[in-house]
CSV table of C-alpha atoms and ligand atoms in Angstrom, one decimal:
chain,number,residue,atom,x,y,z
A,15,UNK,CA,109.8,119.4,109.0
A,16,UNK,CA,106.7,117.3,108.1
A,17,UNK,CA,104.8,120.5,107.6
A,18,UNK,CA,107.4,121.5,104.8
A,19,UNK,CA,106.7,118.2,103.1
A,20,UNK,CA,102.9,118.5,103.2
A,21,UNK,CA,103.4,122.1,101.8
A,22,UNK,CA,104.7,120.5,98.7
A,23,UNK,CA,101.4,118.8,97.9
A,24,UNK,CA,98.8,121.0,99.7
A,25,UNK,CA,97.9,124.6,100.2
A,26,UNK,CA,97.9,125.9,103.8
A,27,UNK,CA,99.8,123.1,105.6
A,28,UNK,CA,99.2,124.8,108.9
A,29,UNK,CA,95.6,123.7,108.9
A,30,UNK,CA,96.6,120.1,109.3
A,31,UNK,CA,97.7,118.0,112.2
A,32,UNK,CA,100.2,115.3,111.2
A,33,UNK,CA,100.7,112.1,113.1
A,34,UNK,CA,102.0,108.5,112.6
A,35,UNK,CA,99.4,106.1,111.3
A,36,UNK,CA,98.9,102.5,110.5
A,37,UNK,CA,100.6,99.0,110.8
A,38,UNK,CA,102.6,98.8,107.5
A,39,UNK,CA,105.9,96.9,107.8
A,40,UNK,CA,107.7,99.0,105.2
A,41,UNK,CA,107.1,102.8,104.9
A,42,UNK,CA,106.7,105.6,107.4
A,43,UNK,CA,103.1,106.6,107.2
A,44,UNK,CA,101.4,109.7,108.5
A,45,UNK,CA,97.8,110.9,108.6
A,46,UNK,CA,97.5,114.5,107.6
A,47,UNK,CA,94.3,115.5,109.3
A,48,UNK,CA,92.5,118.7,108.5
A,49,UNK,CA,91.7,120.6,111.8
A,50,UNK,CA,88.3,121.3,110.2
A,51,UNK,CA,86.4,117.9,110.3
A,52,UNK,CA,84.4,118.8,107.2
A,53,UNK,CA,87.5,119.0,105.0
A,54,UNK,CA,89.5,116.3,103.3
A,55,UNK,CA,92.4,114.4,105.1
A,56,UNK,CA,95.4,112.8,103.4
A,57,UNK,CA,98.0,110.1,103.9
A,58,UNK,CA,101.6,110.9,103.7
A,59,UNK,CA,104.3,108.2,103.2
A,60,UNK,CA,108.1,108.3,103.2
A,61,UNK,CA,109.1,105.6,100.8
A,62,UNK,CA,111.4,102.9,102.2
A,63,UNK,CA,114.4,103.0,99.9
A,64,UNK,CA,116.1,99.9,101.3
A,65,UNK,CA,113.2,97.9,100.0
A,66,UNK,CA,112.4,100.1,96.9
A,67,UNK,CA,115.6,100.9,95.1
A,68,UNK,CA,113.9,102.9,92.5
A,69,UNK,CA,111.0,105.0,93.9
A,70,UNK,CA,110.5,106.7,90.6
A,71,UNK,CA,109.7,103.5,88.9
A,72,UNK,CA,107.5,102.5,91.9
A,73,UNK,CA,105.5,105.7,91.6
A,74,UNK,CA,105.3,105.4,87.8
A,75,UNK,CA,103.6,101.9,88.3
A,76,UNK,CA,101.1,103.4,90.8
A,77,UNK,CA,100.4,106.4,88.7
A,78,UNK,CA,99.9,104.4,85.6
A,79,UNK,CA,97.7,101.9,87.4
A,80,UNK,CA,95.5,104.4,89.3
A,81,UNK,CA,95.0,106.6,86.2
A,82,UNK,CA,94.0,103.5,84.3
A,83,UNK,CA,91.5,102.4,87.0
A,84,UNK,CA,90.0,105.9,87.5
A,85,UNK,CA,86.6,105.7,85.9
A,86,UNK,CA,86.2,109.5,86.0
A,87,UNK,CA,88.2,112.3,87.6
A,88,UNK,CA,85.4,112.7,90.2
A,89,UNK,CA,85.6,109.1,91.1
A,90,UNK,CA,86.1,109.3,94.9
A,91,UNK,CA,86.0,105.5,95.5
A,92,UNK,CA,89.4,104.9,93.8
A,93,UNK,CA,92.9,105.4,95.2
A,94,UNK,CA,94.7,108.1,93.4
A,95,UNK,CA,98.0,109.9,93.8
A,96,UNK,CA,97.9,113.4,95.1
A,97,UNK,CA,100.5,115.2,93.0
A,98,UNK,CA,102.9,118.0,94.2
A,99,UNK,CA,102.3,121.6,93.1
A,100,UNK,CA,104.5,120.9,90.2
A,101,UNK,CA,102.4,117.9,89.1
A,102,UNK,CA,104.9,115.2,90.2
A,103,UNK,CA,103.8,112.0,91.7
A,104,UNK,CA,106.4,112.3,94.5
A,105,UNK,CA,108.4,114.9,96.3
A,106,UNK,CA,112.2,114.3,96.8
A,107,UNK,CA,113.6,116.3,99.8
A,108,UNK,CA,117.1,117.6,100.2
A,109,UNK,CA,118.2,114.5,102.1
A,110,UNK,CA,117.1,112.3,99.1
A,111,UNK,CA,114.0,110.9,100.8
A,112,UNK,CA,111.0,110.3,98.6
A,113,UNK,CA,107.5,111.3,99.8
A,114,UNK,CA,104.1,110.6,98.4
A,115,UNK,CA,100.5,111.5,99.2
A,116,UNK,CA,97.1,109.8,98.9
A,117,UNK,CA,93.6,110.8,99.9
A,118,UNK,CA,92.5,109.5,103.2
A,119,UNK,CA,89.1,107.9,103.1
A,120,UNK,CA,87.5,109.1,106.2
A,121,UNK,CA,84.3,107.2,105.9
A,122,UNK,CA,86.1,103.9,105.1
A,123,UNK,CA,87.9,101.5,107.5
A,124,UNK,CA,90.8,99.0,107.2
A,125,UNK,CA,90.7,96.0,109.6
A,126,UNK,CA,93.7,93.9,110.5
A,127,UNK,CA,91.3,91.1,111.2
A,128,UNK,CA,87.8,90.2,110.1
A,129,UNK,CA,85.1,90.9,112.5
A,130,UNK,CA,84.6,88.8,115.6
A,131,UNK,CA,81.0,88.0,114.6
A,132,UNK,CA,81.3,85.2,112.1
A,133,UNK,CA,78.4,86.3,109.9
A,134,UNK,CA,79.9,89.8,109.5
A,135,UNK,CA,83.5,88.3,109.1
A,136,UNK,CA,82.4,86.1,106.2
A,137,UNK,CA,80.6,89.0,104.6
A,138,UNK,CA,83.7,91.1,104.8
A,139,UNK,CA,86.0,88.3,103.6
A,140,UNK,CA,83.8,87.5,100.7
A,141,UNK,CA,83.6,91.1,99.7
A,142,UNK,CA,87.4,91.5,100.1
A,143,UNK,CA,87.9,88.5,97.9
A,144,UNK,CA,85.7,89.9,95.3
A,145,UNK,CA,87.4,93.4,95.4
A,146,UNK,CA,90.9,91.7,95.0
A,147,UNK,CA,89.7,89.6,92.1
A,148,UNK,CA,88.0,92.5,90.4
A,149,UNK,CA,91.3,94.5,90.8
A,150,UNK,CA,93.2,92.0,88.6
A,151,UNK,CA,90.2,91.8,86.3
A,152,UNK,CA,90.1,95.6,85.9
A,153,UNK,CA,93.8,95.6,84.9
A,154,UNK,CA,93.5,93.0,82.2
A,155,UNK,CA,93.4,95.6,79.5
A,156,UNK,CA,96.4,97.5,80.8
A,157,UNK,CA,99.5,96.5,78.7
A,158,UNK,CA,101.9,94.6,81.0
A,159,UNK,CA,105.0,96.3,79.5
A,160,UNK,CA,103.9,99.5,81.2
A,161,UNK,CA,104.5,98.0,84.7
A,162,UNK,CA,108.0,97.8,86.0
A,163,UNK,CA,108.9,94.7,88.0
A,164,UNK,CA,110.0,96.9,90.9
A,165,UNK,CA,110.8,93.9,93.1
A,166,UNK,CA,111.9,91.2,90.7
A,167,UNK,CA,111.0,87.7,91.7
A,168,UNK,CA,109.0,89.0,94.6
A,169,UNK,CA,106.9,85.8,94.9
A,170,UNK,CA,109.4,83.4,93.4
A,171,UNK,CA,109.9,80.6,95.9
A,172,UNK,CA,113.2,79.5,94.5
A,173,UNK,CA,114.7,83.0,94.7
A,174,UNK,CA,113.3,83.4,98.3
A,175,UNK,CA,115.1,80.1,99.2
A,176,UNK,CA,118.3,81.4,97.6
A,177,UNK,CA,118.1,84.5,99.8
A,178,UNK,CA,117.5,82.2,102.8
A,179,UNK,CA,120.6,80.2,101.7
A,180,UNK,CA,122.7,83.3,101.5
A,181,UNK,CA,121.6,84.4,104.9
A,182,UNK,CA,122.4,81.1,106.4
A,183,UNK,CA,125.9,81.2,104.9
A,184,UNK,CA,126.5,84.7,106.1
A,185,UNK,CA,124.9,84.1,109.6
A,186,UNK,CA,126.0,87.6,110.8
A,187,UNK,CA,124.4,87.2,114.3
A,188,UNK,CA,125.0,83.4,114.9
A,189,UNK,CA,121.3,82.8,114.8
A,190,UNK,CA,121.4,79.9,112.4
A,191,UNK,CA,122.2,77.3,115.1
A,192,UNK,CA,118.9,78.4,116.9
A,193,UNK,CA,116.7,77.9,113.9
A,194,UNK,CA,117.7,74.5,112.5
A,195,UNK,CA,114.3,73.0,113.2
A,196,UNK,CA,112.6,75.6,111.1
A,197,UNK,CA,115.0,75.3,108.3
A,198,UNK,CA,114.5,71.5,108.2
A,199,UNK,CA,110.8,71.8,108.0
A,200,UNK,CA,111.2,74.3,105.1
A,201,UNK,CA,113.5,71.9,103.3
A,202,UNK,CA,110.9,69.1,103.5
A,203,UNK,CA,108.3,71.3,102.0
A,204,UNK,CA,110.4,72.4,98.9
A,205,UNK,CA,109.2,70.0,96.4
A,206,UNK,CA,105.5,71.0,96.8
A,207,UNK,CA,106.3,74.7,97.4
A,208,UNK,CA,108.2,75.1,94.1
A,209,UNK,CA,105.4,73.8,91.9
A,210,UNK,CA,104.1,77.2,91.3
A,211,UNK,CA,107.4,78.5,90.1
A,212,UNK,CA,107.7,75.5,87.7
A,213,UNK,CA,104.2,76.0,86.3
A,214,UNK,CA,105.0,79.6,85.7
A,215,UNK,CA,108.4,78.7,84.0
A,216,UNK,CA,106.6,76.3,81.8
A,217,UNK,CA,104.0,79.0,80.9
A,218,UNK,CA,101.2,76.8,82.1
A,219,UNK,CA,99.9,79.8,84.1
A,220,UNK,CA,99.6,83.2,82.5
A,221,UNK,CA,101.4,86.2,83.6
A,222,UNK,CA,99.0,89.0,84.7
A,223,UNK,CA,99.2,92.4,86.3
A,224,UNK,CA,98.7,91.5,90.0
A,225,UNK,CA,98.5,93.4,93.3
A,226,UNK,CA,100.9,91.1,95.2
A,227,UNK,CA,100.1,92.4,98.7
A,228,UNK,CA,96.5,91.4,99.2
A,229,UNK,CA,96.5,91.3,103.0
A,230,UNK,CA,93.1,91.6,104.5
A,231,UNK,CA,94.1,95.1,105.8
A,232,UNK,CA,94.8,96.3,102.3
A,233,UNK,CA,91.1,96.8,101.4
A,234,UNK,CA,88.9,99.5,102.8
A,235,UNK,CA,85.3,98.8,103.9
A,236,UNK,CA,82.3,100.9,104.3
A,237,UNK,CA,80.0,100.8,107.4
A,238,UNK,CA,78.0,98.0,105.7
A,239,UNK,CA,81.2,95.7,105.6
A,240,UNK,CA,81.4,96.0,101.8
A,241,UNK,CA,84.9,96.3,100.4
A,242,UNK,CA,85.2,99.6,98.6
A,243,UNK,CA,88.8,100.4,97.8
A,244,UNK,CA,91.9,98.3,97.3
A,245,UNK,CA,94.9,100.1,98.7
A,246,UNK,CA,98.7,99.6,99.1
A,247,UNK,CA,99.7,99.5,95.4
A,248,UNK,CA,103.4,99.3,95.9
A,249,UNK,CA,103.8,95.7,94.7
A,250,UNK,CA,101.7,96.0,91.5
A,251,UNK,CA,103.8,93.9,89.2
A,252,UNK,CA,103.6,91.1,86.6
A,253,UNK,CA,102.7,88.1,88.5
A,254,UNK,CA,100.2,85.2,88.7
A,255,UNK,CA,96.7,85.1,90.2
A,256,UNK,CA,97.9,82.6,92.9
A,257,UNK,CA,99.9,85.4,94.5
A,258,UNK,CA,96.8,87.5,95.2
A,259,UNK,CA,94.4,84.7,96.0
A,260,UNK,CA,96.9,83.0,98.2
A,261,UNK,CA,98.0,86.1,100.1
A,262,UNK,CA,94.4,87.1,100.7
A,263,UNK,CA,93.6,83.7,102.2
A,264,UNK,CA,96.8,83.7,104.2
A,265,UNK,CA,95.5,86.8,106.1
A,266,UNK,CA,91.7,86.5,105.9
A,267,UNK,CA,91.1,82.9,106.6
A,268,UNK,CA,93.4,82.7,109.6
A,269,UNK,CA,92.2,83.3,113.1
A,270,UNK,CA,95.3,85.0,114.7
A,271,UNK,CA,98.0,87.6,114.1
A,272,UNK,CA,100.8,87.0,111.6
A,273,UNK,CA,103.2,86.2,114.4
A,274,UNK,CA,100.9,84.2,116.8
A,275,UNK,CA,102.3,80.7,116.5
A,276,UNK,CA,99.9,79.1,119.0
A,277,UNK,CA,96.8,80.9,117.9
A,278,UNK,CA,97.1,80.4,114.1
A,279,UNK,CA,94.6,78.1,112.7
A,280,UNK,CA,92.7,78.1,109.4
A,281,UNK,CA,89.0,78.8,109.5
A,282,UNK,CA,87.7,76.9,106.5
A,283,UNK,CA,84.3,78.7,106.4
A,284,UNK,CA,86.4,82.0,106.0
A,285,UNK,CA,88.5,80.3,103.3
A,286,UNK,CA,85.3,79.4,101.4
A,287,UNK,CA,84.0,82.9,101.8
A,288,UNK,CA,87.2,84.4,100.2
A,289,UNK,CA,87.2,81.8,97.5
A,290,UNK,CA,83.5,82.6,96.7
A,291,UNK,CA,84.1,86.3,96.4
A,292,UNK,CA,87.4,85.9,94.5
A,293,UNK,CA,85.9,83.5,92.0
A,294,UNK,CA,82.7,85.5,91.5
A,295,UNK,CA,84.9,88.3,90.1
A,296,UNK,CA,87.4,86.2,88.2
A,297,UNK,CA,85.8,82.9,87.1
A,298,UNK,CA,84.9,84.2,83.7
A,299,UNK,CA,88.4,84.8,82.6
A,300,UNK,CA,90.6,82.5,84.6
A,301,UNK,CA,91.9,79.5,82.8
A,302,UNK,CA,90.9,76.0,83.9
A,303,UNK,CA,94.5,75.3,85.0
A,304,UNK,CA,94.6,78.5,87.1
A,305,UNK,CA,91.4,77.4,88.8
A,306,UNK,CA,92.5,73.8,89.2
A,307,UNK,CA,95.8,75.0,90.9
A,308,UNK,CA,94.4,77.5,93.3
A,309,UNK,CA,94.3,75.2,96.2
A,310,UNK,CA,98.1,75.4,96.4
A,311,UNK,CA,98.1,79.2,96.5
A,312,UNK,CA,97.5,79.9,100.3
A,313,UNK,CA,100.1,77.3,101.3
A,314,UNK,CA,102.7,78.6,98.9
A,315,UNK,CA,102.2,82.2,99.9
A,316,UNK,CA,102.4,81.4,103.7
A,317,UNK,CA,105.6,79.4,102.9
A,318,UNK,CA,107.1,82.4,101.0
A,319,UNK,CA,106.3,84.6,104.0
A,320,UNK,CA,107.9,82.1,106.4
A,321,UNK,CA,111.1,82.0,104.2
A,322,UNK,CA,111.2,85.8,104.1
A,323,UNK,CA,110.6,86.3,107.8
A,324,UNK,CA,113.3,83.6,108.7
A,325,UNK,CA,115.7,85.1,106.2
A,326,UNK,CA,115.3,88.6,107.8
A,327,UNK,CA,115.6,87.1,111.3
A,328,UNK,CA,118.9,85.5,110.3
A,329,UNK,CA,120.1,88.7,108.7
A,330,UNK,CA,119.4,90.7,111.9
A,331,UNK,CA,116.0,92.2,111.1
A,332,UNK,CA,117.0,94.5,108.3
A,333,UNK,CA,113.9,94.5,106.2
A,334,UNK,CA,110.7,94.3,108.3
A,335,UNK,CA,109.9,96.6,111.1
A,336,UNK,CA,109.8,94.6,114.3
A,337,UNK,CA,108.3,95.2,117.8
A,338,UNK,CA,110.7,92.9,119.6
A,339,UNK,CA,113.9,90.9,118.7
A,340,UNK,CA,112.0,87.6,118.3
A,341,UNK,CA,109.1,88.9,116.2
A,342,UNK,CA,110.5,87.8,112.8
A,343,UNK,CA,111.1,84.3,114.2
A,344,UNK,CA,107.6,84.1,115.5
A,345,UNK,CA,106.2,85.3,112.2
A,346,UNK,CA,108.4,82.7,110.3
A,347,UNK,CA,107.1,79.9,112.6
A,348,UNK,CA,103.5,81.0,112.3
A,349,UNK,CA,103.6,81.2,108.5
A,350,UNK,CA,105.4,77.9,108.4
A,351,UNK,CA,102.6,76.3,110.5
A,352,UNK,CA,100.0,77.9,108.2
A,353,UNK,CA,101.7,76.7,105.0
A,354,UNK,CA,101.3,73.1,106.4
A,355,UNK,CA,97.7,73.7,107.7
A,356,UNK,CA,96.6,75.1,104.3
A,357,UNK,CA,97.6,71.8,102.8
A,358,UNK,CA,95.0,70.0,104.9
A,359,UNK,CA,91.9,71.4,103.4
A,360,UNK,CA,89.0,69.2,104.3
A,361,UNK,CA,86.5,67.9,101.7
A,362,UNK,CA,83.2,69.9,101.6
A,363,UNK,CA,81.3,69.3,104.8
A,364,UNK,CA,78.3,67.7,103.0
A,365,UNK,CA,80.7,65.0,101.6
A,366,UNK,CA,82.0,64.2,105.1
A,367,UNK,CA,79.7,64.2,108.0
A,368,UNK,CA,82.6,63.5,110.4
A,369,UNK,CA,84.2,66.7,109.5
A,370,UNK,CA,84.0,69.3,112.3
A,371,UNK,CA,85.4,72.0,110.1
A,372,UNK,CA,88.3,72.7,112.5
A,373,UNK,CA,91.1,71.1,110.9
A,374,UNK,CA,94.4,71.2,112.9
A,375,UNK,CA,97.7,69.4,112.6
A,376,UNK,CA,97.8,66.5,115.0
A,377,UNK,CA,100.6,66.8,117.6
A,378,UNK,CA,103.1,64.6,115.8
A,379,UNK,CA,102.8,66.9,112.7
A,380,UNK,CA,102.4,70.1,114.5
A,381,UNK,CA,105.1,72.5,113.7
A,382,UNK,CA,105.9,73.3,117.3
A,383,UNK,CA,106.8,69.8,118.0
A,384,UNK,CA,108.8,69.1,115.0
B,424,LIG,C1,104.9,93.8,103.8
B,424,LIG,O1,104.2,96.6,104.7
B,424,LIG,P1,103.1,95.7,104.2
B,424,LIG,O2,102.4,95.1,105.4
B,424,LIG,O3,102.1,96.3,103.2
B,424,LIG,C2,105.5,93.2,102.5
B,424,LIG,C3,104.6,92.1,102.0
B,424,LIG,C4,104.3,91.0,103.1
B,424,LIG,C5,103.8,91.8,104.3
B,424,LIG,C6,103.7,90.7,105.5
B,424,LIG,C7,107.1,95.3,99.9
B,424,LIG,O4,103.8,94.5,103.5
B,424,LIG,O5,105.2,91.4,100.9
B,424,LIG,O6,103.4,90.1,102.7
B,424,LIG,O7,104.7,92.8,104.8
B,424,LIG,N1,105.7,94.1,101.5
B,424,LIG,C8,106.9,94.2,100.9
B,424,LIG,O8,102.9,91.3,106.5
B,424,LIG,O9,107.8,93.5,101.1
B,425,LIG,MG1,102.8,97.2,101.5
């Protein structure tokens, strides 16, 4: 079956082994590996149509963006869409599933977490920050009207809260009674966490073409720990810089997995490393107000994720892939903890000799004890 799909894109499908690959929460992903190690490999994905209601528009966004970014047809350091034999950016099978193919960069690596060695980790993070910042910079000349808002209001806090409210009202699995504590913490944070929405509504922050899923594992590194290719272009949409900067920090400056409530802390050296890389690529063209308001970004993005994960938990885990029935709740709690930790950014070390750079919530504030 998968071989038939591969045959739509590539000659001689029989020379490939096809197996499940990666940790994405949304699509089904396969590595298409040439049995000859000297030849090229590919990545095959079945698009999740529960999430992406219009796969054609999704693929148009990716096609337009990757073509725009392609410096030359021979550019091998850039994500591009592998078209079908008919030249289409996707293949729709007889059951209505949409499939797409990308090159697989055999010499590059994606990491879920930065390296254990802190010097290497900071190098990776700064480089990732730079790559994500440059990505938005490179797209500044692409007319924004060419990009469909495939997931409208994706990072709009007020809309995410409306979704949560709807889930609470529906409460299909009677889970709401068990998450009242989480809901009450979320409510307390609303005034601060909706500032970004307000600034966007008042047009104080420019709308740009942003990536919107700048998780640390969405950039590929070479052996020298330098970021080479930004991947996962599903959520390229009109947005604001805070979305990318904040989501990058949410995943690069944190020391534990997305669902590790106890383990999650913010490493402020890593935070600085990401900031440095991001700003080096963007400082020239960001507005003073964008720069001034960046400190709220990581917190807001972690908050959005906590609201989304809790909504999905209440709805019965219909959106994100889960490994166990409590995972969405753990993810929600972890992200809520991080939203609060990111608000406690210490002053620079040289300004505060007392600062041990390991900021944590004290126990009375700690999310777990609320
Ligand atoms: C989803 O599948 P993945 O990991 O690329 C989600 C992101 C979340 C992320 C949380 C389309 O991304 O918004 O930040 O999970 N993508 C979509 O890990 O909802
Ligand atoms: Mg994704």
